[in-house]
């Protein structure tokens, strides 16, 4: 019996931890920052399938929920990134059909995260920064268009060498 879920190797866990640390320390300093974690989780789903993507998303979401400042209901990050990983795995069949597909998948992933965050803020009675959420989705789409193809190729190479 293996310690890691299928397709979720040490390299992916290390990059998830690095992404969570960046999301908790460096990225909040910018007024608008792309959702780097959504791109990382989608890349796991695209390269290893929906189960590994969902497991990576759940782990990343739990870690993100625990890193201060929380700012959202506990578990909302885990649910949103689980859905993002599942989305990445489900769209793995057709993500190479168009040059726009990586950007669209990243935008859909960021939209899932932002909608869940906005719903959490609405449930708490806080202000809803819809414009900022739309900006984050747009920046994440751009980041996904640039990073998803090399990330997926790199993860598949690691998997063929049994390093993932």
XYZ file of C-alpha atoms in Angstrom:
164
model
C 0.000 0.000 0.000
C 1.354 3.386 -0.961
C 1.393 6.480 1.212
C 0.445 8.877 -1.616
C -2.774 8.810 -3.640
C -2.308 7.477 -7.188
C -0.431 9.948 -9.352
C 0.363 12.277 -6.455
C 4.112 12.104 -5.958
C 6.650 13.831 -3.798
C 7.441 16.453 -6.454
C 3.796 17.440 -6.713
C 3.492 17.704 -2.947
C 6.632 19.845 -2.801
C 5.286 22.204 -5.457
C 1.930 22.348 -3.684
C 3.661 23.346 -0.441
C 5.699 25.971 -2.272
C 2.552 27.304 -3.926
C 0.710 27.513 -0.601
C 3.641 29.354 0.957
C 3.730 31.823 -1.941
C -0.048 32.273 -1.781
C 0.124 32.967 1.938
C 3.188 35.203 2.059
C 4.172 36.862 -1.218
C 1.051 37.080 -3.390
C -1.157 38.956 -0.862
C 1.182 41.951 -1.209
C -0.129 42.628 -4.724
C -3.510 44.278 -5.336
C -4.390 41.596 -7.896
C -2.515 38.335 -8.157
C -3.236 35.265 -10.279
C -4.335 32.091 -8.535
C -1.102 30.128 -8.798
C -2.544 27.250 -6.787
C -5.414 26.765 -9.227
C -2.918 26.438 -12.082
C -0.811 23.936 -10.109
C -3.825 21.835 -9.130
C -5.220 21.873 -12.676
C -1.842 20.714 -13.981
C -1.959 17.715 -11.634
C -5.459 16.885 -12.848
C -4.440 17.249 -16.492
C -1.355 15.081 -16.130
C -2.547 12.399 -13.692
C -6.341 12.297 -13.970
C -9.341 13.420 -11.936
C -8.632 11.356 -8.796
C -5.085 12.661 -8.391
C -6.243 16.177 -9.284
C -9.010 16.065 -6.686
C -6.610 14.670 -4.056
C -4.052 17.374 -4.825
C -6.767 20.025 -4.724
C -8.067 18.782 -1.398
C -4.571 18.783 0.108
C -3.753 22.243 -1.261
C -7.100 23.603 -0.095
C -6.645 22.234 3.413
C -3.166 23.711 3.634
C -4.401 27.047 2.322
C -7.237 27.059 4.860
C -4.691 26.624 7.649
C -2.224 29.291 6.480
C -3.024 32.736 7.908
C -4.801 34.946 7.029
C -7.760 32.618 6.525
C -10.494 35.084 5.691
C -12.986 32.455 4.551
C -14.946 29.671 6.225
C -12.760 26.705 7.123
C -13.038 24.068 4.429
C -14.090 26.402 1.625
C -10.594 26.324 0.151
C -10.487 22.539 0.344
C -13.810 22.211 -1.466
C -12.963 24.779 -4.121
C -9.549 23.345 -4.971
C -10.938 19.795 -4.909
C -13.381 20.913 -7.610
C -10.525 22.597 -9.493
C -8.477 19.373 -9.502
C -11.505 17.409 -10.625
C -12.084 19.947 -13.403
C -8.487 19.528 -14.530
C -8.822 15.759 -14.668
C -12.130 15.824 -16.511
C -10.851 18.248 -19.156
C -7.644 16.262 -19.762
C -9.091 14.704 -22.921
C -9.496 17.903 -24.867
C -7.075 20.420 -23.398
C -4.690 20.052 -26.358
C -7.394 20.608 -28.985
C -6.877 24.365 -29.099
C -4.254 26.915 -28.176
C -6.921 28.645 -26.066
C -7.826 25.520 -24.086
C -5.192 25.984 -21.325
C -6.322 29.578 -20.784
C -9.988 28.575 -20.733
C -9.382 25.721 -18.295
C -7.349 27.988 -16.003
C -10.054 30.666 -16.205
C -12.746 28.118 -15.342
C -10.664 26.868 -12.410
C -10.103 30.380 -11.095
C -13.790 31.162 -11.577
C -14.734 28.155 -9.427
C -12.435 29.345 -6.639
C -13.606 32.960 -6.867
C -17.316 32.063 -6.910
C -16.903 29.918 -3.792
C -14.971 32.742 -2.102
C -17.677 35.255 -3.030
C -20.376 32.911 -1.726
C -18.450 32.557 1.535
C -18.155 36.328 1.860
C -21.855 36.745 1.089
C -22.734 34.194 3.766
C -20.678 36.183 6.274
C -22.303 39.452 5.198
C -19.043 40.952 3.921
C -18.584 43.144 0.860
C -18.359 41.332 -2.467
C -15.335 42.419 -4.559
C -16.669 41.161 -7.892
C -14.302 43.356 -9.936
C -11.258 42.023 -8.121
C -12.508 38.462 -8.580
C -12.895 39.052 -12.325
C -9.359 40.461 -12.457
C -7.994 37.395 -10.672
C -9.786 35.124 -13.148
C -8.293 37.050 -16.094
C -4.759 36.983 -14.653
C -5.069 33.277 -13.871
C -6.195 32.595 -17.448
C -3.072 34.343 -18.716
C -0.863 32.454 -16.264
C -2.534 29.177 -17.216
C -1.961 29.810 -20.913
C 1.745 30.286 -20.202
C 2.368 27.637 -17.526
C -0.056 24.750 -18.063
C 1.558 23.225 -21.186
C 5.109 23.040 -19.748
C 3.855 21.964 -16.297
C 1.841 19.079 -17.725
C 4.698 17.939 -19.974
C 7.114 18.110 -17.035
C 4.799 16.138 -14.734
C 4.213 13.465 -17.360
C 7.966 13.096 -17.848
C 8.403 12.669 -14.111
C 5.656 10.055 -14.091
C 7.273 8.055 -16.905
C 10.538 8.062 -14.961
C 8.563 7.018 -11.849
C 9.554 10.160 -9.960
C 6.007 11.456 -9.622
